[in-house]
Amino acid sequence: MSLFQDKKIILGVCGGVAAYKSAELLRLLIKAGAQVQVVMTPSAEQFVASMTFQALSSNPVRSDLFDKAAEAGMGHIELARWADLILIAPATANTIAKISQGVADNLLTTICLASAAPLIIAPTMNQQMWRSEVNQENIKRFKGRTAISLIGPARGEQACGDNGPGRMEETESIMQFCEQQLQQLKEQQSLSDLLKGKKLLITAGPTIEYIDPVRYISNRSSGKMGYAIARAASEAGAEVTLVSGPVVLDAPESVNCYKVRSAVQMHEKVFEQLDNMDIFIATAAVADYRPVEAKSQKIKKSQDTMTIELVKNPDILLDVSNHNEKLFTIGFAAETTELEKYALDKLNRKKLDMIAANRVGSDNTGRSMGFDSDTNELVLFCKNSEAGIEQKVLPETTKQQLARELIKEIVLQYENRNKKKDWK
Ligand code: C5P
């Protein structure tokens, strides 16, 4: 069955030349099984007649926030709640600016503010308008918001004669993008409330250990997996606290995120946040050692060789599981060889409930695995009082989807453990 089947979609149409393509988009959405309500901004009517959309959707088009008759049928708040998805195509710089600032001065912008449905924006504008600093700032505001995503703009020749970014994406690409968002929504809904009322603490990213003010020792880690787990746990209804080393990612808005640099700082922040936590997930690639002394001035190049004395960093995960044996603890093991052996060793040595192991480095075709990539595969080893150690493979997929699968497994094992009183 099509993912669009019976989905309630608001198609927002703004005043741009590409508005004529919205009619085709509407036709495709209806054909795919969606119920579509078209909402036009006042200036959209200057480009396409509402009658076109009414005929294609078999629904009167909405455009006026103060239309008494339409509001009596379905008020704008009701309409905002009705939607499973809002798609604005084309979205002008003006509407983008309003949405990014929370302005609600027409029906479409009001619905956007009043709806919890995912919002897809397909921008269209003159290339200079797209590039303008203020527009780019507005676009940046959408970053890190799980509910808002952008498709396009495409580059090419523009109606005004310019060439550059600002064309609305092709309708087929927009349809594909909507399908992906609906798939995500389905996956998110499958997690709903699984972790409601639970508190999760997650470490992510690398740590950096200063040698002098300009040099440091670190581990290779993008933080993508940890951030994806934080997002998935939040989708599952948990209250999530993330303690993150330096990464270029934005934490989801629903997550309390603390940024740290060194292992010692991460250790301190984790212990500060540990009270009343139910689950601890350590995805951080913590540096095992730090320089005994971080020099206050830049070290000058003089000798041919130099030695830096290192001291062991605290093992955050081990300290956490020693500190609170009731806490459900999950570790990660990124290994280049003997995955199972090292993972099992960590599971026992760090007294964990579960360890998620993955291969890193490059496979036999030379393809990079684990690091920086958007996909991953995990092998889970879980302590289970009856079966001993249970093993499960979560096959390669996007890190976000993998994180959702991992959350489902954690919930299963967490509930199993809590049924047994003699655990650990
Ligand atoms: O000991 P190793 O680094 O191989 O173990 C990996 C697991 O332990 C990961 O979950 C990592 O986040 C955690 N860890 C930690 N503190 C350290 C070293 C590792 O929390 N100092």
Tab-separated table of C-alpha atoms and ligand atoms in Angstrom:
chain	number	residue	atom	x	y	z
A	1	MET	CA	0.000	0.000	0.000
A	2	SER	CA	1.212	3.503	-0.822
A	3	LEU	CA	2.562	5.437	2.135
A	4	PHE	CA	0.346	8.309	0.950
A	5	GLN	CA	-2.840	6.244	1.272
A	6	ASP	CA	-5.368	8.192	3.409
A	7	LYS	CA	-2.664	10.560	4.660
A	8	LYS	CA	-4.019	14.010	5.385
A	9	ILE	CA	-1.804	16.536	3.655
A	10	ILE	CA	-1.981	20.313	3.597
A	11	LEU	CA	-0.471	21.609	0.378
A	12	GLY	CA	0.587	25.202	0.963
A	13	VAL	CA	0.983	27.310	-2.162
A	14	CYS	CA	2.804	30.645	-2.068
A	15	GLY	CA	3.044	33.408	-4.649
A	16	GLY	CA	5.881	32.277	-6.898
A	17	VAL	CA	6.127	31.475	-10.601
A	18	ALA	CA	6.506	27.791	-9.704
A	19	ALA	CA	2.939	27.805	-8.314
A	20	TYR	CA	1.781	26.288	-11.608
A	21	LYS	CA	3.775	23.153	-10.689
A	22	SER	CA	1.731	22.808	-7.484
A	23	ALA	CA	-1.230	21.695	-9.574
A	24	GLU	CA	0.805	18.749	-10.867
A	25	LEU	CA	2.018	18.015	-7.333
A	26	LEU	CA	-1.561	18.013	-6.131
A	27	ARG	CA	-2.537	15.600	-8.896
A	28	LEU	CA	0.287	13.225	-7.927
A	29	LEU	CA	-0.607	13.372	-4.228
A	30	ILE	CA	-4.270	12.578	-4.935
A	31	LYS	CA	-3.273	9.778	-7.307
A	32	ALA	CA	-1.075	8.286	-4.560
A	33	GLY	CA	-4.098	8.111	-2.233
A	34	ALA	CA	-3.656	11.227	-0.069
A	35	GLN	CA	-6.434	13.512	1.132
A	36	VAL	CA	-5.254	16.991	0.289
A	37	GLN	CA	-6.371	20.376	1.540
A	38	VAL	CA	-4.844	23.213	-0.452
A	39	VAL	CA	-4.071	26.415	1.454
A	40	MET	CA	-2.970	29.405	-0.617
A	41	THR	CA	-1.272	32.549	0.613
A	42	PRO	CA	-2.973	35.765	-0.535
A	43	SER	CA	-0.326	36.394	-3.222
A	44	ALA	CA	-0.517	32.844	-4.628
A	45	GLU	CA	-3.847	33.748	-6.215
A	46	GLN	CA	-1.923	36.170	-8.458
A	47	PHE	CA	-0.202	33.167	-10.085
A	48	VAL	CA	-2.778	30.338	-10.193
A	49	ALA	CA	-6.534	30.408	-9.813
A	50	SER	CA	-7.845	28.589	-6.758
A	51	MET	CA	-10.413	26.933	-9.018
A	52	THR	CA	-7.645	24.763	-10.511
A	53	PHE	CA	-6.792	23.330	-7.086
A	54	GLN	CA	-10.431	22.998	-6.108
A	55	ALA	CA	-11.163	20.966	-9.227
A	56	LEU	CA	-8.121	18.712	-8.734
A	57	SER	CA	-8.642	18.121	-4.997
A	58	SER	CA	-12.458	18.116	-5.002
A	59	ASN	CA	-12.129	20.388	-1.986
A	60	PRO	CA	-12.650	24.120	-1.630
A	61	VAL	CA	-9.313	25.884	-1.331
A	62	ARG	CA	-8.630	27.724	1.950
A	63	SER	CA	-6.828	31.037	1.943
A	64	ASP	CA	-8.484	33.412	4.366
A	65	LEU	CA	-7.850	33.217	8.087
A	66	PHE	CA	-10.997	35.209	8.705
A	67	ASP	CA	-13.356	33.401	6.336
A	68	LYS	CA	-16.361	32.901	8.629
A	69	ALA	CA	-18.016	30.198	6.558
A	70	ALA	CA	-14.844	28.122	6.126
A	71	GLU	CA	-13.857	28.571	9.776
A	72	ALA	CA	-17.284	27.372	10.851
A	73	GLY	CA	-16.689	24.140	8.877
A	74	MET	CA	-13.152	23.455	10.099
A	75	GLY	CA	-11.387	26.135	12.117
A	76	HIS	CA	-7.718	26.836	11.397
A	77	ILE	CA	-6.601	25.103	14.601
A	78	GLU	CA	-8.668	22.050	13.709
A	79	LEU	CA	-7.111	22.118	10.248
A	80	ALA	CA	-3.640	22.333	11.801
A	81	ARG	CA	-4.441	19.271	13.941
A	82	TRP	CA	-6.024	17.416	11.012
A	83	ALA	CA	-2.796	17.355	8.999
A	84	ASP	CA	-0.408	14.399	9.032
A	85	LEU	CA	1.993	16.391	6.875
A	86	ILE	CA	2.282	19.960	5.608
A	87	LEU	CA	4.011	20.555	2.304
A	88	ILE	CA	4.699	24.103	1.125
A	89	ALA	CA	5.586	24.072	-2.547
A	90	PRO	CA	6.502	26.594	-3.708
A	91	ALA	CA	7.651	28.354	-0.553
A	92	THR	CA	8.680	31.974	-1.091
A	93	ALA	CA	11.380	33.871	0.843
A	94	ASN	CA	8.584	35.848	2.493
A	95	THR	CA	6.745	32.780	3.830
A	96	ILE	CA	10.027	31.115	4.842
A	97	ALA	CA	10.956	34.243	6.808
A	98	LYS	CA	7.597	34.259	8.561
A	99	ILE	CA	7.725	30.579	9.467
A	100	SER	CA	11.280	30.842	10.714
A	101	GLN	CA	10.293	33.752	12.973
A	102	GLY	CA	6.956	32.344	14.104
A	103	VAL	CA	4.894	35.020	12.353
A	104	ALA	CA	1.265	33.985	11.872
A	105	ASP	CA	-0.340	36.635	9.683
A	106	ASN	CA	-2.219	34.511	7.186
A	107	LEU	CA	-3.930	31.122	7.171
A	108	LEU	CA	-0.900	29.151	5.968
A	109	THR	CA	1.628	30.646	8.395
A	110	THR	CA	-0.876	30.317	11.248
A	111	ILE	CA	-1.397	26.628	10.465
A	112	CYS	CA	2.368	26.084	10.381
A	113	LEU	CA	2.693	27.546	13.848
A	114	ALA	CA	-0.283	25.650	15.216
A	115	SER	CA	0.555	22.220	13.824
A	116	ALA	CA	2.767	19.476	15.205
A	117	ALA	CA	2.821	17.750	11.809
A	118	PRO	CA	6.124	17.504	9.920
A	119	LEU	CA	6.608	20.442	7.594
A	120	ILE	CA	8.320	20.142	4.225
A	121	ILE	CA	9.412	23.325	2.536
A	122	ALA	CA	10.288	23.515	-1.159
A	123	PRO	CA	11.808	26.983	-1.593
A	124	THR	CA	11.613	28.991	-4.765
A	125	MET	CA	12.982	32.472	-5.290
A	126	ASN	CA	15.463	34.545	-7.238
A	127	GLN	CA	19.025	33.278	-6.766
A	128	GLN	CA	20.146	36.510	-5.087
A	129	MET	CA	17.207	36.356	-2.695
A	130	TRP	CA	18.156	32.762	-1.855
A	131	ARG	CA	21.801	33.719	-1.268
A	132	SER	CA	20.992	36.823	0.758
A	133	GLU	CA	22.365	36.747	4.269
A	134	VAL	CA	19.013	37.292	5.882
A	135	ASN	CA	17.374	34.449	3.941
A	136	GLN	CA	20.278	32.119	4.807
A	137	GLU	CA	19.846	33.040	8.476
A	138	ASN	CA	16.165	32.168	8.245
A	139	ILE	CA	17.016	28.832	6.634
A	140	LYS	CA	19.613	28.108	9.328
A	141	ARG	CA	16.933	28.469	11.975
A	142	PHE	CA	15.321	25.288	10.647
A	143	LYS	CA	18.469	23.265	11.349
A	144	GLY	CA	18.173	20.806	14.198
A	145	ARG	CA	14.359	21.004	14.090
A	146	THR	CA	13.128	17.493	13.564
A	147	ALA	CA	9.741	18.615	12.311
A	148	ILE	CA	10.949	20.904	9.504
A	149	SER	CA	12.817	19.778	6.408
A	150	LEU	CA	13.786	21.411	3.167
A	151	ILE	CA	13.901	20.046	-0.344
A	152	GLY	CA	15.845	22.172	-2.764
A	153	PRO	CA	16.076	24.692	-4.159
A	154	ALA	CA	17.506	23.355	-7.404
A	155	ARG	CA	19.973	25.324	-9.488
A	156	GLY	CA	19.326	26.465	-13.019
A	157	GLU	CA	17.805	29.080	-15.211
A	158	GLN	CA	15.215	31.236	-13.507
A	159	ALA	CA	12.069	32.930	-14.800
A	160	CYS	CA	13.730	36.325	-14.216
A	161	GLY	CA	16.648	35.360	-16.477
A	162	ASP	CA	19.169	34.732	-13.670
A	163	ASN	CA	20.971	31.451	-13.266
A	164	GLY	CA	21.645	29.885	-9.863
A	165	PRO	CA	19.966	28.291	-6.855
A	166	GLY	CA	16.290	29.103	-6.417
A	167	ARG	CA	14.255	26.886	-8.708
A	168	MET	CA	11.647	24.695	-7.049
A	169	GLU	CA	12.664	21.021	-7.098
A	170	GLU	CA	10.947	18.854	-9.670
A	171	THR	CA	7.575	17.463	-8.599
A	172	GLU	CA	8.793	13.830	-8.753
A	173	SER	CA	11.659	14.622	-6.386
A	174	ILE	CA	9.274	16.390	-4.005
A	175	MET	CA	6.984	13.347	-4.064
A	176	GLN	CA	9.929	11.057	-3.265
A	177	PHE	CA	10.998	13.339	-0.445
A	178	CYS	CA	7.460	13.361	1.003
A	179	GLU	CA	7.439	9.568	0.829
A	180	GLN	CA	10.699	9.418	2.807
A	181	GLN	CA	9.250	11.760	5.422
A	182	LEU	CA	6.097	9.643	5.694
A	183	GLN	CA	8.281	6.551	6.128
A	184	GLN	CA	10.176	8.351	8.919
A	185	LEU	CA	6.908	9.346	10.514
A	186	LYS	CA	5.763	5.725	10.436
A	187	GLU	CA	9.006	4.627	12.060
A	188	GLN	CA	8.774	7.361	14.693
A	189	GLN	CA	5.198	6.378	15.476
A	190	SER	CA	6.306	2.776	15.967
A	191	LEU	CA	8.468	4.066	18.850
A	192	SER	CA	5.820	6.250	20.398
A	193	ASP	CA	5.723	6.187	24.190
A	194	LEU	CA	8.034	3.151	24.448
A	195	LEU	CA	10.227	5.134	26.835
A	196	LYS	CA	7.619	7.483	28.272
A	197	GLY	CA	8.547	8.571	31.790
A	198	LYS	CA	12.102	7.221	31.474
A	199	LYS	CA	15.242	9.301	31.836
A	200	LEU	CA	18.178	8.577	29.566
A	201	LEU	CA	21.718	9.848	29.759
A	202	ILE	CA	23.825	9.534	26.617
A	203	THR	CA	27.459	10.392	25.920
A	204	ALA	CA	28.484	11.149	22.335
A	205	GLY	CA	31.296	12.385	20.114
A	206	PRO	CA	35.023	12.374	20.817
A	207	THR	CA	36.878	13.988	23.691
A	208	ILE	CA	39.892	16.197	23.111
A	209	GLU	CA	42.885	16.263	25.410
A	210	TYR	CA	45.068	19.341	25.094
A	211	ILE	CA	48.842	19.078	24.712
A	212	ASP	CA	49.210	22.843	24.444
A	213	PRO	CA	46.739	25.609	23.458
A	214	VAL	CA	46.809	24.622	19.760
A	215	ARG	CA	47.312	20.849	19.809
A	216	TYR	CA	45.349	17.982	21.193
A	217	ILE	CA	44.919	14.201	21.202
A	218	SER	CA	41.530	12.934	20.143
A	219	ASN	CA	39.624	9.977	18.761
A	220	ARG	CA	37.979	9.787	15.377
A	221	SER	CA	34.239	10.212	15.958
A	222	SER	CA	31.557	12.288	14.230
A	223	GLY	CA	29.018	11.831	17.032
A	224	LYS	CA	26.367	10.881	14.439
A	225	MET	CA	25.413	7.593	16.115
A	226	GLY	CA	25.092	9.124	19.591
A	227	TYR	CA	23.023	12.037	18.302
A	228	ALA	CA	20.800	9.657	16.325
A	229	ILE	CA	20.220	7.603	19.502
A	230	ALA	CA	19.389	10.758	21.452
A	231	ARG	CA	16.852	11.710	18.795
A	232	ALA	CA	15.315	8.205	18.673
A	233	ALA	CA	15.058	8.030	22.474
A	234	SER	CA	13.336	11.384	22.457
A	235	GLU	CA	10.927	10.179	19.755
A	236	ALA	CA	10.184	7.231	22.054
A	237	GLY	CA	9.071	9.693	24.733
A	238	ALA	CA	12.129	9.618	27.015
A	239	GLU	CA	13.568	12.626	28.771
A	240	VAL	CA	17.015	12.718	27.192
A	241	THR	CA	20.228	14.310	28.423
A	242	LEU	CA	23.159	14.309	26.048
A	243	VAL	CA	26.729	14.970	27.144
A	244	SER	CA	28.668	15.625	23.987
A	245	GLY	CA	32.265	16.140	23.026
A	246	PRO	CA	33.082	18.606	20.214
A	247	VAL	CA	31.095	17.749	17.059
A	248	VAL	CA	29.582	19.776	14.238
A	249	LEU	CA	26.069	18.425	14.790
A	250	ASP	CA	23.055	20.246	16.211
A	251	ALA	CA	21.328	18.431	19.046
A	252	PRO	CA	17.588	17.884	18.627
A	253	GLU	CA	15.621	20.617	20.387
A	254	SER	CA	13.861	18.108	22.628
A	255	VAL	CA	17.175	16.977	24.154
A	256	ASN	CA	19.099	18.649	27.020
A	257	CYS	CA	22.576	18.901	25.585
A	258	TYR	CA	25.755	19.712	27.499
A	259	LYS	CA	28.936	20.340	25.528
A	260	VAL	CA	32.254	19.289	27.032
A	261	ARG	CA	35.777	18.890	25.669
A	262	SER	CA	37.904	16.526	27.725
A	263	ALA	CA	37.252	13.104	29.245
A	264	VAL	CA	37.572	14.574	32.733
A	265	GLN	CA	34.915	17.190	31.921
A	266	MET	CA	32.665	14.509	30.398
A	267	HIS	CA	33.090	12.359	33.508
A	268	GLU	CA	32.205	15.310	35.740
A	269	LYS	CA	29.122	16.298	33.730
A	270	VAL	CA	27.873	12.693	33.543
A	271	PHE	CA	28.121	12.295	37.318
A	272	GLU	CA	26.426	15.651	37.827
A	273	GLN	CA	23.469	14.458	35.703
A	274	LEU	CA	23.338	10.829	36.837
A	275	ASP	CA	20.767	11.064	39.632
A	276	ASN	CA	17.379	9.475	38.825
A	277	MET	CA	18.521	8.224	35.413
A	278	ASP	CA	17.051	4.913	34.238
A	279	ILE	CA	19.324	4.149	31.298
A	280	PHE	CA	22.889	5.169	30.455
A	281	ILE	CA	24.193	4.819	26.900
A	282	ALA	CA	27.892	5.472	26.331
A	283	THR	CA	28.542	6.102	22.651
A	284	ALA	CA	31.355	8.620	23.205
A	285	ALA	CA	34.788	7.812	21.828
A	286	VAL	CA	36.580	8.870	24.988
A	287	ALA	CA	40.344	9.347	24.711
A	288	ASP	CA	41.984	6.651	26.805
A	289	TYR	CA	44.877	8.898	27.859
A	290	ARG	CA	45.574	12.605	28.318
A	291	PRO	CA	48.865	14.468	28.586
A	292	VAL	CA	50.099	14.596	32.179
A	293	GLU	CA	50.478	18.308	31.684
A	294	ALA	CA	48.824	20.580	29.123
A	295	LYS	CA	51.399	23.322	28.425
A	296	SER	CA	50.059	26.852	28.745
A	297	GLN	CA	52.148	28.106	25.774
A	298	LYS	CA	52.568	26.617	22.294
A	299	ILE	CA	55.389	24.051	22.275
A	300	LYS	CA	58.163	25.164	19.918
A	301	LYS	CA	59.713	22.864	17.343
A	302	SER	CA	63.269	22.118	18.511
A	303	GLN	CA	64.355	18.502	19.062
A	304	ASP	CA	64.030	15.801	16.379
A	305	THR	CA	62.001	13.632	18.687
A	306	MET	CA	59.825	14.484	21.589
A	307	THR	CA	57.980	12.526	24.249
A	308	ILE	CA	54.630	13.390	25.728
A	309	GLU	CA	53.873	11.668	28.969
A	310	LEU	CA	50.294	10.461	29.160
A	311	VAL	CA	48.095	9.482	32.052
A	312	LYS	CA	45.021	7.257	31.890
A	313	ASN	CA	41.624	8.975	31.691
A	314	PRO	CA	38.775	7.875	33.951
A	315	ASP	CA	36.592	5.173	32.402
A	316	ILE	CA	33.222	6.928	32.498
A	317	LEU	CA	31.152	3.875	31.662
A	318	LEU	CA	32.905	1.623	34.170
A	319	ASP	CA	32.580	4.239	36.904
A	320	VAL	CA	28.887	4.699	36.136
A	321	SER	CA	28.098	0.977	36.288
A	322	ASN	CA	30.104	0.624	39.507
A	323	HIS	CA	28.347	3.643	40.998
A	324	ASN	CA	24.800	2.425	40.333
A	325	GLU	CA	24.297	-1.264	39.671
A	326	LYS	CA	20.561	-0.826	39.082
A	327	LEU	CA	21.081	1.534	36.154
A	328	PHE	CA	20.639	-0.145	32.769
A	329	THR	CA	23.973	0.435	31.031
A	330	ILE	CA	24.843	0.140	27.363
A	331	GLY	CA	28.317	0.454	25.925
A	332	PHE	CA	29.670	0.669	22.406
A	333	ALA	CA	32.622	-1.212	21.011
A	334	ALA	CA	34.123	0.015	17.762
A	335	GLU	CA	36.611	-2.628	16.696
A	336	THR	CA	38.798	-3.275	13.684
A	337	THR	CA	39.302	-7.011	14.491
A	338	GLU	CA	37.861	-9.757	16.698
A	339	LEU	CA	34.606	-7.885	17.238
A	340	GLU	CA	32.927	-10.543	19.376
A	341	LYS	CA	35.912	-11.234	21.627
A	342	TYR	CA	36.512	-7.572	22.493
A	343	ALA	CA	32.815	-6.768	22.803
A	344	LEU	CA	32.210	-9.626	25.247
A	345	ASP	CA	35.267	-8.649	27.230
A	346	LYS	CA	33.873	-5.085	27.613
A	347	LEU	CA	30.382	-6.370	28.448
A	348	ASN	CA	31.799	-8.351	31.395
A	349	ARG	CA	34.591	-6.067	32.501
A	350	LYS	CA	32.402	-2.938	32.519
A	351	LYS	CA	29.411	-4.857	34.035
A	352	LEU	CA	27.076	-3.796	31.220
A	353	ASP	CA	23.589	-4.963	30.323
A	354	MET	CA	24.242	-4.577	26.625
A	355	ILE	CA	27.065	-3.798	24.257
A	356	ALA	CA	26.623	-2.613	20.681
A	357	ALA	CA	29.589	-3.589	18.561
A	358	ASN	CA	30.482	-2.360	15.122
A	359	ARG	CA	33.351	-2.764	12.775
A	360	VAL	CA	35.325	0.365	11.949
A	361	GLY	CA	38.074	1.056	9.454
A	362	SER	CA	37.589	-0.206	5.920
A	363	ASP	CA	36.094	-3.419	4.592
A	364	ASN	CA	37.785	-5.703	2.035
A	365	THR	CA	36.588	-3.498	-0.834
A	366	GLY	CA	38.234	-0.462	0.776
A	367	ARG	CA	34.892	1.109	1.737
A	368	SER	CA	35.053	3.104	4.977
A	369	MET	CA	32.921	1.636	7.780
A	370	GLY	CA	31.525	3.271	10.880
A	371	PHE	CA	33.368	6.595	10.875
A	372	ASP	CA	31.681	9.706	9.447
A	373	SER	CA	29.343	7.563	7.359
A	374	ASP	CA	25.571	7.931	7.583
A	375	THR	CA	25.025	4.181	7.737
A	376	ASN	CA	26.167	1.497	10.122
A	377	GLU	CA	25.583	-2.091	11.251
A	378	LEU	CA	25.500	-3.201	14.881
A	379	VAL	CA	25.934	-6.530	16.621
A	380	LEU	CA	24.273	-6.502	20.031
A	381	PHE	CA	25.364	-8.684	22.915
A	382	CYS	CA	22.918	-8.635	25.823
A	383	LYS	CA	23.117	-10.179	29.254
A	384	ASN	CA	20.106	-12.347	29.763
A	385	SER	CA	19.803	-14.464	32.924
A	386	GLU	CA	18.256	-17.464	31.111
A	387	ALA	CA	19.991	-17.493	27.761
A	388	GLY	CA	23.362	-16.271	29.055
A	389	ILE	CA	24.541	-13.865	26.401
A	390	GLU	CA	22.028	-13.140	23.665
A	391	GLN	CA	23.363	-11.972	20.303
A	392	LYS	CA	21.438	-9.989	17.708
A	393	VAL	CA	22.470	-8.310	14.466
A	394	LEU	CA	20.904	-5.000	13.453
A	395	PRO	CA	21.643	-4.950	9.699
A	396	GLU	CA	23.203	-1.993	7.905
A	397	THR	CA	20.888	0.962	7.485
A	398	THR	CA	20.959	4.703	8.161
A	399	LYS	CA	22.273	5.619	11.612
A	400	GLN	CA	18.896	7.207	12.421
A	401	GLN	CA	16.973	4.051	11.592
A	402	LEU	CA	19.562	1.910	13.352
A	403	ALA	CA	19.159	4.096	16.438
A	404	ARG	CA	15.411	3.436	16.405
A	405	GLU	CA	15.979	-0.315	16.126
A	406	LEU	CA	18.477	-0.105	18.972
A	407	ILE	CA	15.971	1.761	21.163
A	408	LYS	CA	13.393	-0.996	20.546
A	409	GLU	CA	15.951	-3.627	21.619
A	410	ILE	CA	16.932	-1.632	24.692
A	411	VAL	CA	13.277	-1.358	25.735
A	412	LEU	CA	12.837	-5.123	25.320
A	413	GLN	CA	15.922	-5.992	27.350
A	414	TYR	CA	15.231	-3.306	29.951
A	415	GLU	CA	11.721	-4.650	30.537
A	416	ASN	CA	13.034	-8.240	30.687
A	417	ARG	CA	15.608	-7.304	33.261
A	418	ASN	CA	13.128	-5.421	35.414
A	419	LYS	CA	10.864	-8.492	35.535
A	420	LYS	CA	13.676	-10.405	37.231
A	421	LYS	CA	14.473	-9.440	40.790
A	422	ASP	CA	17.710	-11.442	41.070
A	423	TRP	CA	19.296	-9.589	38.164
A	424	LYS	CA	23.021	-8.720	38.384
B	1	C5P	O1	37.317	0.749	26.808
B	1	C5P	P1	36.740	1.080	25.498
B	1	C5P	O2	37.010	2.482	25.078
B	1	C5P	O3	37.099	0.175	24.405
B	1	C5P	O4	35.140	0.913	25.706
B	1	C5P	C1	34.200	1.463	24.888
B	1	C5P	C2	32.969	1.853	25.680
B	1	C5P	O5	33.326	2.464	26.920
B	1	C5P	C3	32.178	2.909	24.950
B	1	C5P	O6	30.830	2.717	25.293
B	1	C5P	C4	32.720	4.206	25.513
B	1	C5P	O7	31.788	5.261	25.404
B	1	C5P	C5	32.992	3.850	26.948
B	1	C5P	N1	34.140	4.568	27.534
B	1	C5P	C6	33.953	5.494	28.539
B	1	C5P	N2	35.045	6.105	29.120
B	1	C5P	C7	36.289	5.820	28.718
B	1	C5P	C8	36.502	4.878	27.691
B	1	C5P	C9	35.406	4.279	27.123
B	1	C5P	O8	32.805	5.774	28.902
B	1	C5P	N3	37.315	6.425	29.272
